[in-house]
């Protein structure tokens, strides 16, 4: 989780990732930021993220992102 | 059947009355019948293309879902699903491509190789881009298991053909629109009132602003050498025309859907208040933008070859630029598609790439912008800076309009040159309007546009400040509301242009 927060801070510093649960709904992360995050996550956690995973439910919070990473690592 | 005609209003009236009069379980069938009557009224021959898209997409969706449910080996199922998806996409985009772009391809081959192939005559089905995109979004959503397939062909046919939106969108998603189309709707006076208000607002924008502005636009851009001092006026008039034509059309469409209790997605969110080109595309033709993002931008960015490119560019340029570069490339591809979607001509390709390059450049420069803002102590909510961003974006957008409206790229560049080097505003009175052919009527048209723009600006500014004008209007006494409606009914034909002078909706040709 710490590594994930580090990646998020690096890509889009202006957000409180510990508490925010509307990263997509409030437009904090735009499509460029989402794909930058995806690129880093794929390298860092050795997962493959497909277009099917790019939904607000997976990107609205750091917690949701972490759940997606764990699910993709397991499956 | 034009959206601005008595026969269309009568058609809508009959559709709405019957919709609430018949048993609710038949409402969707009623809408399907009216949707097909509306489409067939535009030409029986082209209806076959609509039926083709409906049937192929419907079957594709059902088969895709069946494979998901079957106990098939995972890899085999994946392969089979991909085959079905590609077949449906190729068939439908193939039809769209052949009908819309064959002559562009022939023209390009003739120019490049000096060949003399004859162009072909095609009947372009109304709204083919919109219903094809909507249907292909549906099939991709099923492929990615974001939605479930519709098993009733006729219900699916309604999703593809729903008459208010088929000609110029908004491009709907099955998960949102499908449910609304098929569920029972009771008559709610607030929804009828909201719908009527929205329709009137749309007609105001279209008839009073777009149809008056188009006369200046046509005059100036048809004879750029004659009106060489009016390039700026021409492009500003086009800004007004395009926005009021398309968003006015959307207001009418969304208002009509509201009469049936159906809420369509918004397609415009005060685009001329945008603070960047990216922001502009989040506010202009929103449903096309989100469609492109979900079904082109993300899949291209996450494709295998883009992953390889990402690794290569990270090695070459380092982490930050390396990860942004592939996204910029995918973005350029998206805007190339957007450009081609706007029309089969090089000027539209330049228009798309111009937008794509600005957004790509902004994406690459984003970390630097953050640093510069910190150094210059510019805070995001600084009003002066915000205003500067709006003006800058408006200028950038207007530059793109030159490519959109001029007859070709050299003319667009010539007009841009004129905009900087020549300015003679009095030339505007040389544009004769109406049969009276005096400058007097030209002045009236200019004043109508200016006051109309002021009205649209005030409403937009209030909405941008978070105020809901529709709610405010709904709270007024019924006498006030009646007076406004009567006033609009009298004003619209008086201030708008007669049918001969004005054109149809621009986006209805897509």
Coordinates of C-alpha atoms in Angstrom, one line a residue:
Chain A
X1 CA 0.0 0.0 0.0
X2 CA 2.9 2.4 0.8
X3 CA 4.4 1.9 -2.7
X4 CA 1.0 2.6 -4.2
X5 CA 0.6 5.8 -2.3
X6 CA 4.1 6.8 -3.4
X7 CA 3.2 6.2 -7.1
X8 CA 0.0 8.2 -6.7
X9 CA 1.8 11.1 -5.0
X10 CA 4.4 11.1 -7.7
X11 CA 1.9 11.3 -10.6
X12 CA -0.7 13.6 -9.1
X13 CA 0.5 15.3 -5.9
X14 CA -2.6 17.5 -5.2
X15 CA -4.8 14.9 -3.5
X16 CA -5.3 13.3 -0.1
X17 CA -5.1 9.7 -1.1
X18 CA -5.5 8.4 2.5
X19 CA -9.1 9.7 2.7
X20 CA -10.4 10.6 -0.8
X21 CA -12.9 8.2 -2.2
X22 CA -14.0 10.2 -5.3
X23 CA -10.7 10.5 -7.3
X24 CA -12.6 9.8 -10.5
X25 CA -16.0 11.2 -9.7
X26 CA -14.5 14.6 -8.7
X27 CA -12.1 14.7 -11.7
X28 CA -9.0 14.6 -9.5
X29 CA -7.5 11.9 -11.7
X30 CA -7.9 12.6 -15.4
X31 CA -7.4 10.0 -18.2
X32 CA -3.7 10.9 -18.5
X33 CA -3.2 10.4 -14.8
X34 CA -5.1 7.1 -14.8
X35 CA -2.9 5.7 -17.6
X36 CA 0.3 6.9 -15.9
X37 CA -0.8 5.1 -12.7
X38 CA -1.7 2.0 -14.8
X39 CA 1.7 2.1 -16.4
X40 CA 3.5 2.3 -13.0
X41 CA 1.3 -0.4 -11.4
X42 CA 2.0 -2.8 -14.2
X43 CA 5.7 -2.4 -13.8
X44 CA 5.8 -2.3 -10.0
X45 CA 3.4 -5.1 -9.2
X46 CA 3.8 -7.2 -12.4
X47 CA 0.2 -7.2 -13.2
X48 CA -1.7 -6.7 -16.5
X49 CA -4.5 -4.2 -16.4
X50 CA -7.0 -4.4 -19.3
X51 CA -9.5 -1.8 -20.5
X52 CA -12.2 -3.8 -18.6
X53 CA -10.5 -2.7 -15.3
X54 CA -10.6 1.0 -16.1
X55 CA -13.8 1.8 -14.3
X56 CA -14.4 4.4 -11.6
X57 CA -15.0 1.6 -9.0
X58 CA -11.3 0.6 -9.3
X59 CA -9.8 4.1 -9.4
X60 CA -12.0 6.2 -7.0
X61 CA -9.7 5.6 -4.0
X62 CA -6.3 4.2 -3.1
X63 CA -8.1 1.5 -1.2
X64 CA -10.0 0.5 -4.4
X65 CA -6.8 0.5 -6.4
X66 CA -5.1 -1.7 -3.8
X67 CA -8.0 -4.1 -4.0
X68 CA -7.7 -4.3 -7.7
X69 CA -3.9 -4.9 -7.5
X70 CA -4.4 -7.8 -5.0
X71 CA -7.2 -9.3 -7.2
X72 CA -5.1 -9.2 -10.3
X73 CA -2.0 -10.6 -8.5
X74 CA -4.1 -13.5 -7.2
X75 CA -5.9 -14.2 -10.5
Chain B
X1 CA -38.6 15.4 -40.7
X2 CA -36.8 18.4 -39.4
X3 CA -36.6 19.0 -35.7
X4 CA -37.8 22.6 -36.5
X5 CA -41.1 21.9 -38.2
X6 CA -44.8 21.9 -37.3
X7 CA -45.0 18.3 -38.5
X8 CA -42.3 17.2 -36.1
X9 CA -43.9 19.0 -33.1
X10 CA -47.2 17.3 -34.0
X11 CA -45.4 14.0 -34.3
X12 CA -43.9 14.5 -30.8
X13 CA -47.3 15.6 -29.4
X14 CA -49.0 12.4 -30.7
X15 CA -46.1 10.3 -29.4
X16 CA -46.3 11.8 -25.9
X17 CA -50.1 11.7 -25.6
X18 CA -50.3 8.1 -26.7
X19 CA -47.3 7.1 -24.5
X20 CA -49.1 8.1 -21.3
X21 CA -52.5 7.0 -22.5
X22 CA -51.7 3.3 -23.4
X23 CA -51.0 0.7 -20.6
X24 CA -47.5 1.3 -19.3
X25 CA -46.2 -2.2 -20.3
X26 CA -46.6 -1.2 -23.9
X27 CA -44.8 2.2 -23.6
X28 CA -41.5 0.9 -25.0
X29 CA -43.3 -0.7 -28.0
X30 CA -45.0 2.6 -28.6
X31 CA -41.6 4.4 -28.6
X32 CA -40.2 1.7 -31.0
X33 CA -43.0 2.2 -33.4
X34 CA -42.6 6.0 -33.4
X35 CA -38.9 5.7 -33.7
X36 CA -39.1 3.6 -36.8
X37 CA -41.8 5.8 -38.3
X38 CA -39.5 8.8 -37.7
X39 CA -36.5 7.0 -39.3
X40 CA -38.5 5.6 -42.3
X41 CA -39.8 9.1 -42.9
X42 CA -36.2 10.1 -43.7
X43 CA -36.0 7.3 -46.4
X44 CA -37.0 3.7 -46.5
X45 CA -33.9 2.6 -48.3
X46 CA -31.4 3.7 -45.6
X47 CA -33.5 2.0 -42.9
X48 CA -31.9 -1.3 -44.0
X49 CA -28.6 -0.1 -42.6
X50 CA -30.2 0.6 -39.2
X51 CA -31.8 -2.8 -39.2
X52 CA -28.4 -4.4 -40.2
X53 CA -26.6 -2.7 -37.2
X54 CA -29.4 -3.7 -34.9
X55 CA -29.5 -7.4 -35.8
X56 CA -25.7 -7.9 -36.0
X57 CA -25.1 -6.2 -32.7
X58 CA -28.0 -7.9 -31.0
X59 CA -26.7 -11.4 -32.2
X60 CA -23.2 -10.5 -31.3
X61 CA -24.2 -9.5 -27.8
X62 CA -26.3 -12.7 -27.2
X63 CA -23.5 -15.0 -28.5
X64 CA -20.8 -13.2 -26.4
X65 CA -22.9 -13.7 -23.3
X66 CA -23.5 -17.4 -24.1
X67 CA -19.8 -18.0 -24.3
X68 CA -19.2 -16.3 -21.0
X69 CA -21.8 -18.6 -19.4
X70 CA -20.5 -21.8 -21.0
X71 CA -18.1 -24.1 -19.3
X72 CA -15.5 -23.7 -22.0
X73 CA -11.8 -23.7 -21.6
X74 CA -10.7 -20.2 -20.6
X75 CA -8.3 -19.5 -23.4
X76 CA -10.7 -21.0 -26.0
X77 CA -13.6 -18.9 -24.7
X78 CA -11.4 -15.8 -24.8
X79 CA -10.4 -16.5 -28.4
X80 CA -14.0 -17.2 -29.4
X81 CA -15.2 -14.0 -27.8
X82 CA -12.6 -12.0 -29.5
X83 CA -13.6 -13.4 -32.9
X84 CA -17.2 -12.5 -32.4
X85 CA -16.3 -9.0 -31.2
X86 CA -14.0 -8.3 -34.1
X87 CA -16.6 -9.6 -36.6
X88 CA -19.3 -7.3 -35.2
X89 CA -16.9 -4.3 -35.1
X90 CA -15.7 -5.0 -38.6
X91 CA -19.1 -5.4 -40.1
X92 CA -20.5 -2.2 -38.6
X93 CA -17.5 0.1 -38.8
X94 CA -17.0 -1.4 -42.3
X95 CA -20.4 -0.2 -43.4
X96 CA -19.8 3.2 -41.8
X97 CA -16.3 3.4 -43.4
X98 CA -17.5 2.4 -46.9
X99 CA -20.4 4.8 -46.9
X100 CA -18.6 7.8 -45.4
X101 CA -15.0 7.5 -46.6
X102 CA -14.9 5.7 -50.0
X103 CA -15.0 8.9 -51.9
X104 CA -12.4 10.5 -49.7
X105 CA -10.1 7.5 -50.4
X106 CA -10.8 7.7 -54.1
X107 CA -10.1 11.5 -54.1
X108 CA -6.8 11.0 -52.2
X109 CA -5.7 8.2 -54.6
X110 CA -6.5 10.4 -57.6
X111 CA -4.6 13.4 -56.1
X112 CA -1.6 11.4 -55.1
X113 CA -1.2 9.1 -58.1
X114 CA -2.8 11.2 -60.8
X115 CA -5.5 8.5 -61.3
X116 CA -9.0 9.2 -62.5
X117 CA -11.2 6.9 -60.6
X118 CA -14.8 8.1 -60.5
X119 CA -16.4 8.9 -57.1
X120 CA -19.4 6.9 -56.1
X121 CA -22.9 8.0 -55.1
X122 CA -24.0 6.6 -51.7
X123 CA -27.1 7.3 -49.7
X124 CA -25.8 8.1 -46.2
X125 CA -28.2 6.9 -43.6
X126 CA -29.2 9.6 -41.1
X127 CA -27.3 9.5 -37.9
X128 CA -25.2 6.5 -38.9
X129 CA -22.2 7.6 -36.9
X130 CA -24.3 8.1 -33.8
X131 CA -26.2 4.8 -33.8
X132 CA -23.1 2.8 -34.9
X133 CA -21.0 4.3 -32.1
X134 CA -23.8 3.7 -29.5
X135 CA -24.2 0.0 -30.7
X136 CA -20.4 -0.7 -30.8
X137 CA -20.1 0.7 -27.3
X138 CA -22.8 -1.8 -26.2
X139 CA -21.0 -4.8 -27.8
X140 CA -17.7 -3.7 -26.2
X141 CA -19.3 -3.4 -22.8
X142 CA -20.6 -6.9 -23.1
X143 CA -17.2 -8.1 -24.2
X144 CA -15.6 -6.5 -21.1
X145 CA -18.6 -7.8 -19.0
X146 CA -19.6 -4.3 -17.9
X147 CA -23.2 -4.9 -19.0
X148 CA -25.4 -7.8 -19.8
X149 CA -26.8 -8.5 -23.2
X150 CA -30.4 -7.6 -24.1
X151 CA -32.2 -10.8 -25.1
X152 CA -35.3 -9.2 -26.7
X153 CA -34.5 -8.0 -30.3
X154 CA -37.2 -5.4 -30.3
X155 CA -36.1 -3.9 -27.0
X156 CA -32.6 -3.7 -28.4
X157 CA -34.0 -2.2 -31.6
X158 CA -35.4 0.7 -29.5
X159 CA -32.1 1.3 -27.8
X160 CA -30.5 1.7 -31.2
X161 CA -33.3 3.8 -32.8
X162 CA -34.8 5.9 -30.0
X163 CA -36.0 8.8 -32.2
X164 CA -35.1 12.0 -30.3
X165 CA -31.4 11.1 -30.2
X166 CA -30.8 9.0 -33.3
X167 CA -29.8 11.9 -35.6
X168 CA -27.3 13.7 -33.5
X169 CA -26.9 11.9 -30.2
X170 CA -26.1 12.1 -27.3
X171 CA -24.4 8.7 -27.6
X172 CA -26.0 6.7 -24.9
X173 CA -24.8 3.7 -22.8
X174 CA -27.0 0.6 -22.6
X175 CA -26.5 0.4 -18.8
X176 CA -28.1 3.8 -18.3
X177 CA -30.4 4.4 -21.3
X178 CA -31.6 0.8 -21.7
X179 CA -33.2 0.6 -18.3
X180 CA -35.0 3.9 -18.7
X181 CA -36.4 3.0 -22.2
X182 CA -37.9 -0.2 -21.0
X183 CA -39.3 0.7 -17.6
X184 CA -42.8 2.1 -17.0
X185 CA -43.2 5.9 -16.8
X186 CA -46.0 7.7 -15.2
X187 CA -47.0 11.3 -16.2
X188 CA -45.2 13.8 -14.0
X189 CA -46.0 17.5 -14.7
X190 CA -42.5 18.6 -13.5
X191 CA -40.8 16.4 -16.2
X192 CA -43.2 17.8 -18.9
X193 CA -42.5 21.3 -17.8
X194 CA -38.7 20.7 -17.6
X195 CA -38.9 19.1 -21.1
X196 CA -40.8 22.0 -22.7
X197 CA -38.5 24.6 -21.2
X198 CA -35.5 22.8 -22.5
X199 CA -37.0 22.4 -25.9
X200 CA -37.8 26.2 -26.0
X201 CA -34.2 27.0 -24.9
X202 CA -32.9 24.8 -27.7
X203 CA -35.1 26.4 -30.3
X204 CA -34.0 29.8 -29.1
X205 CA -30.3 28.9 -29.5
X206 CA -30.8 27.3 -32.8
X207 CA -33.3 29.7 -34.5
X208 CA -32.3 33.0 -33.0
X209 CA -28.5 32.6 -32.7
X210 CA -27.2 29.8 -34.9
X211 CA -29.5 30.6 -37.9
X212 CA -28.6 34.3 -37.8
X213 CA -24.9 33.6 -37.3
X214 CA -24.7 31.1 -40.2
X215 CA -25.6 33.8 -42.7
X216 CA -22.4 35.8 -41.7
X217 CA -20.4 32.6 -41.5
X218 CA -21.4 31.5 -45.0
X219 CA -20.9 34.9 -46.6
X220 CA -17.4 35.4 -45.1
X221 CA -16.1 31.8 -45.5
X222 CA -17.6 31.4 -49.0
X223 CA -15.7 34.6 -50.2
X224 CA -12.6 34.9 -48.0
X225 CA -11.0 37.3 -50.5
X226 CA -14.0 39.6 -50.7
X227 CA -14.5 39.8 -46.9
X228 CA -10.8 39.7 -46.0
X229 CA -11.2 42.2 -43.2
X230 CA -13.8 40.0 -41.5
X231 CA -11.8 36.8 -40.7
X232 CA -12.1 37.3 -37.0
X233 CA -15.8 38.1 -37.2
X234 CA -16.3 35.1 -39.3
X235 CA -14.7 32.7 -36.9
X236 CA -16.4 34.2 -33.9
X237 CA -19.7 33.9 -35.7
X238 CA -18.9 30.3 -36.4
X239 CA -18.2 29.8 -32.7
X240 CA -21.7 31.0 -32.0
X241 CA -23.3 29.1 -34.8
X242 CA -21.6 25.8 -34.0
X243 CA -22.2 25.9 -30.3
X244 CA -25.8 27.1 -30.6
X245 CA -26.6 24.7 -33.4
X246 CA -25.3 21.6 -31.8
X247 CA -26.1 22.4 -28.1
X248 CA -29.4 23.9 -29.1
X249 CA -30.2 20.6 -31.0
X250 CA -29.1 18.7 -27.8
X251 CA -31.5 20.8 -25.7
X252 CA -34.4 20.0 -28.0
X253 CA -33.4 16.3 -28.0
X254 CA -32.9 16.1 -24.2
X255 CA -36.2 18.0 -23.7
X256 CA -38.2 15.7 -25.9
X257 CA -36.8 12.6 -24.1
X258 CA -37.7 14.2 -20.8
X259 CA -41.4 14.4 -22.1
X260 CA -41.2 10.6 -22.0
X261 CA -39.6 10.6 -18.5
X262 CA -36.2 9.6 -20.0
X263 CA -33.1 11.5 -18.9
X264 CA -30.4 11.5 -21.6
X265 CA -26.7 12.2 -20.9
X266 CA -25.7 15.8 -21.2
X267 CA -23.6 16.6 -24.2
X268 CA -22.4 20.1 -23.4
X269 CA -21.3 21.8 -20.2
X270 CA -20.6 25.5 -21.1
X271 CA -17.5 24.7 -23.3
X272 CA -16.5 28.3 -23.8
X273 CA -15.7 28.5 -20.0
X274 CA -13.1 25.8 -20.4
X275 CA -9.6 26.5 -19.0
X276 CA -7.7 24.2 -21.3
X277 CA -8.2 22.2 -24.5
X278 CA -8.5 19.1 -22.3
X279 CA -11.2 20.8 -20.3
X280 CA -12.9 21.9 -23.5
X281 CA -13.2 18.3 -24.6
X282 CA -14.7 17.4 -21.2
X283 CA -17.4 20.0 -21.9
X284 CA -17.9 19.8 -25.7
X285 CA -19.7 16.8 -27.3
X286 CA -19.1 15.0 -24.0
X287 CA -20.6 11.7 -25.0
X288 CA -18.4 11.4 -28.0
X289 CA -15.4 12.3 -25.8
X290 CA -16.2 9.7 -23.2
X291 CA -16.9 7.1 -26.0
X292 CA -13.5 7.8 -27.5
X293 CA -11.9 7.6 -24.1
X294 CA -13.4 4.3 -23.0
X295 CA -13.4 2.5 -26.4
X296 CA -10.4 3.9 -28.2
X297 CA -8.0 5.8 -25.8
X298 CA -7.8 3.2 -23.0
X299 CA -7.7 0.1 -25.3
X300 CA -5.0 1.6 -27.5
X301 CA -3.0 2.8 -24.5
X302 CA -3.2 -0.7 -22.9
X303 CA -2.5 -2.7 -26.0
X304 CA 0.5 -5.0 -26.2
X305 CA 2.4 -2.9 -28.7
X306 CA 1.9 0.2 -26.6
X307 CA 3.3 -1.7 -23.6
X308 CA 6.4 -2.4 -25.6
X309 CA 6.6 1.2 -26.6
X310 CA 6.2 2.3 -23.0
X311 CA 9.1 0.1 -21.9
X312 CA 11.3 1.3 -24.7
X313 CA 10.5 5.0 -24.1
X314 CA 11.0 4.6 -20.3
X315 CA 14.5 3.2 -21.0
X316 CA 15.2 6.0 -23.5
X317 CA 13.7 9.1 -21.8
X318 CA 13.4 8.1 -18.1
X319 CA 10.4 7.3 -16.0
X320 CA 8.3 10.5 -16.2
X321 CA 8.5 11.3 -20.0
X322 CA 8.8 7.6 -20.8
X323 CA 5.4 6.8 -19.3
X324 CA 3.7 9.9 -20.7
X325 CA 4.9 9.5 -24.3
X326 CA 2.8 6.4 -25.1
X327 CA -0.3 8.1 -23.6
X328 CA 0.4 11.1 -25.8
X329 CA 0.7 8.8 -28.8
X330 CA -2.6 7.1 -28.0
X331 CA -4.2 10.6 -27.5
X332 CA -3.0 11.6 -31.0
X333 CA -4.6 8.5 -32.4
X334 CA -7.9 9.3 -30.7
X335 CA -7.9 12.9 -32.1
X336 CA -7.0 11.6 -35.5
X337 CA -10.1 9.4 -35.3
X338 CA -12.2 12.4 -34.0
X339 CA -10.9 14.4 -36.9
X340 CA -11.8 11.7 -39.4
X341 CA -15.2 11.3 -37.7
X342 CA -15.9 15.0 -38.3
X343 CA -15.6 14.6 -42.0
X344 CA -13.8 12.9 -44.9
X345 CA -11.3 15.6 -45.7
X346 CA -7.7 16.6 -44.8
X347 CA -8.8 19.7 -43.0
X348 CA -10.6 17.6 -40.4
X349 CA -7.6 15.4 -40.0
X350 CA -5.5 18.6 -39.3
X351 CA -8.3 19.8 -37.0
X352 CA -8.1 16.5 -35.0
X353 CA -4.3 16.5 -34.9
X354 CA -4.2 20.1 -33.8
X355 CA -6.3 19.3 -30.8
X356 CA -4.4 16.1 -30.1
X357 CA -1.0 17.8 -30.2
X358 CA -2.0 20.5 -27.8
X359 CA -3.4 18.0 -25.3
X360 CA -0.3 15.7 -25.7
X361 CA 2.0 18.7 -25.2
X362 CA 0.1 19.8 -22.1
X363 CA 0.4 16.2 -20.8
X364 CA 4.1 16.1 -21.3
X365 CA 4.5 19.6 -19.8
X366 CA 2.2 19.0 -16.8
X367 CA 5.0 18.5 -14.2
X368 CA 6.8 21.6 -15.5
X369 CA 3.6 23.7 -15.3
X370 CA 3.2 22.7 -11.7
X371 CA 6.7 23.8 -10.9
X372 CA 6.4 27.1 -12.7
X373 CA 3.1 27.9 -11.0
X374 CA 4.8 27.2 -7.6
X375 CA 7.7 29.5 -8.5
X376 CA 5.4 32.3 -9.7
X377 CA 3.1 31.8 -6.7
X378 CA 0.1 31.2 -8.9
X379 CA -2.7 29.6 -7.0
X380 CA -5.4 27.5 -8.8
X381 CA -8.3 29.6 -7.7
X382 CA -6.7 33.0 -8.7
X383 CA -9.5 34.7 -10.6
X384 CA -7.2 36.6 -12.9
X385 CA -5.3 33.5 -13.9
X386 CA -8.6 31.6 -14.3
X387 CA -9.8 34.4 -16.7
X388 CA -6.5 34.2 -18.6
X389 CA -6.9 30.4 -19.0
X390 CA -10.5 30.8 -20.4
X391 CA -9.4 33.5 -22.9
X392 CA -6.3 31.5 -24.0
X393 CA -8.5 28.3 -24.5
X394 CA -11.1 30.3 -26.4
X395 CA -8.4 31.6 -28.8
X396 CA -7.0 28.1 -29.3
X397 CA -10.5 26.7 -29.9
X398 CA -11.2 29.4 -32.5
X399 CA -7.9 28.6 -34.3
X400 CA -9.2 25.0 -34.7
X401 CA -12.6 26.3 -36.0
X402 CA -10.8 27.8 -39.0
X403 CA -9.9 24.2 -40.1
X404 CA -13.4 23.1 -39.4
X405 CA -15.3 25.7 -41.4
X406 CA -12.9 26.8 -44.2
X407 CA -13.3 24.8 -47.4
X408 CA -9.8 23.5 -47.3
X409 CA -6.5 23.8 -45.4
X410 CA -5.0 26.6 -47.6
X411 CA -8.2 28.6 -47.1
X412 CA -8.1 28.1 -43.4
X413 CA -4.4 29.3 -43.3
X414 CA -5.3 32.3 -45.5
X415 CA -8.2 33.2 -43.2
X416 CA -5.9 33.0 -40.1
X417 CA -3.4 35.2 -41.9
X418 CA -6.2 37.7 -42.6
X419 CA -7.3 37.5 -39.0
X420 CA -3.9 38.8 -37.9
X421 CA -3.0 41.2 -40.8
X422 CA -6.3 42.6 -41.9
X423 CA -9.3 43.9 -39.9
X424 CA -12.1 46.0 -41.4
X425 CA -15.2 45.5 -39.3
X426 CA -17.3 47.9 -41.5
X427 CA -17.2 45.2 -44.2
X428 CA -19.9 43.4 -42.2
X429 CA -22.5 45.9 -43.5
X430 CA -21.7 44.7 -47.1
X431 CA -23.3 41.4 -46.2
X432 CA -26.9 41.8 -47.3
X433 CA -29.4 39.9 -45.4
X434 CA -32.9 39.0 -46.5
X435 CA -34.9 40.0 -49.6
X436 CA -35.0 43.6 -48.4
X437 CA -31.2 43.6 -49.2
X438 CA -30.5 46.7 -47.2
X439 CA -27.9 47.3 -44.5
X440 CA -30.7 47.9 -42.0
X441 CA -31.6 44.2 -41.8
X442 CA -27.9 43.3 -41.4
X443 CA -27.8 45.6 -38.4
X444 CA -30.9 44.0 -37.0
X445 CA -29.3 40.5 -37.4
X446 CA -26.2 41.7 -35.6
X447 CA -28.2 43.1 -32.7
X448 CA -30.3 40.0 -32.4
X449 CA -27.1 37.9 -32.3
X450 CA -25.5 40.2 -29.7
X451 CA -28.5 40.2 -27.4
X452 CA -29.0 36.5 -27.9
X453 CA -25.4 35.9 -26.9
X454 CA -25.9 38.0 -23.9
X455 CA -28.9 35.9 -22.8
X456 CA -26.9 32.6 -23.4
X457 CA -23.9 34.1 -21.5
X458 CA -26.0 35.1 -18.5
X459 CA -27.6 31.7 -18.3
X460 CA -24.3 30.0 -18.8
X461 CA -22.5 32.2 -16.2
X462 CA -25.2 31.5 -13.6
X463 CA -25.1 27.7 -14.3
X464 CA -21.3 27.9 -14.1
X465 CA -21.7 29.5 -10.7
X466 CA -23.8 26.6 -9.6
X467 CA -27.3 28.1 -10.0
X468 CA -30.0 26.0 -11.6
X469 CA -32.0 28.2 -13.9
X470 CA -34.6 25.4 -14.6
X471 CA -35.3 25.1 -10.9
X472 CA -35.5 28.9 -10.6
X473 CA -38.0 29.1 -13.5
X474 CA -40.1 26.2 -12.2
X475 CA -40.6 28.2 -8.9
X476 CA -42.1 31.2 -10.7
X477 CA -45.9 31.9 -10.8
X478 CA -47.7 30.1 -13.6
X479 CA -48.7 33.5 -15.1
X480 CA -45.0 34.5 -15.4
X481 CA -44.2 31.1 -17.0
X482 CA -47.0 31.5 -19.5
X483 CA -45.9 35.0 -20.4
X484 CA -42.3 33.7 -21.0
X485 CA -43.6 30.9 -23.2
X486 CA -45.9 33.1 -25.2
X487 CA -43.1 35.6 -25.6
X488 CA -40.8 32.9 -26.9
X489 CA -43.5 31.6 -29.3
X490 CA -43.9 35.0 -30.7
X491 CA -40.2 35.9 -30.7
X492 CA -38.7 32.7 -32.2
X493 CA -40.2 33.0 -35.7
X494 CA -39.7 36.8 -35.7
X495 CA -36.0 36.8 -34.7
X496 CA -35.1 33.6 -36.4
X497 CA -34.4 33.1 -40.1
X498 CA -37.0 31.8 -42.5
X499 CA -36.4 28.1 -43.4
X500 CA -34.9 29.1 -46.8
X501 CA -32.2 31.2 -45.2
X502 CA -31.4 28.9 -42.3
X503 CA -30.0 25.4 -42.6
X504 CA -30.7 22.1 -40.8
X505 CA -28.7 20.9 -37.8
X506 CA -25.0 20.5 -38.6
X507 CA -24.5 17.3 -36.7
X508 CA -27.5 15.7 -38.2
X509 CA -25.3 15.0 -41.3
X510 CA -23.0 12.7 -39.3

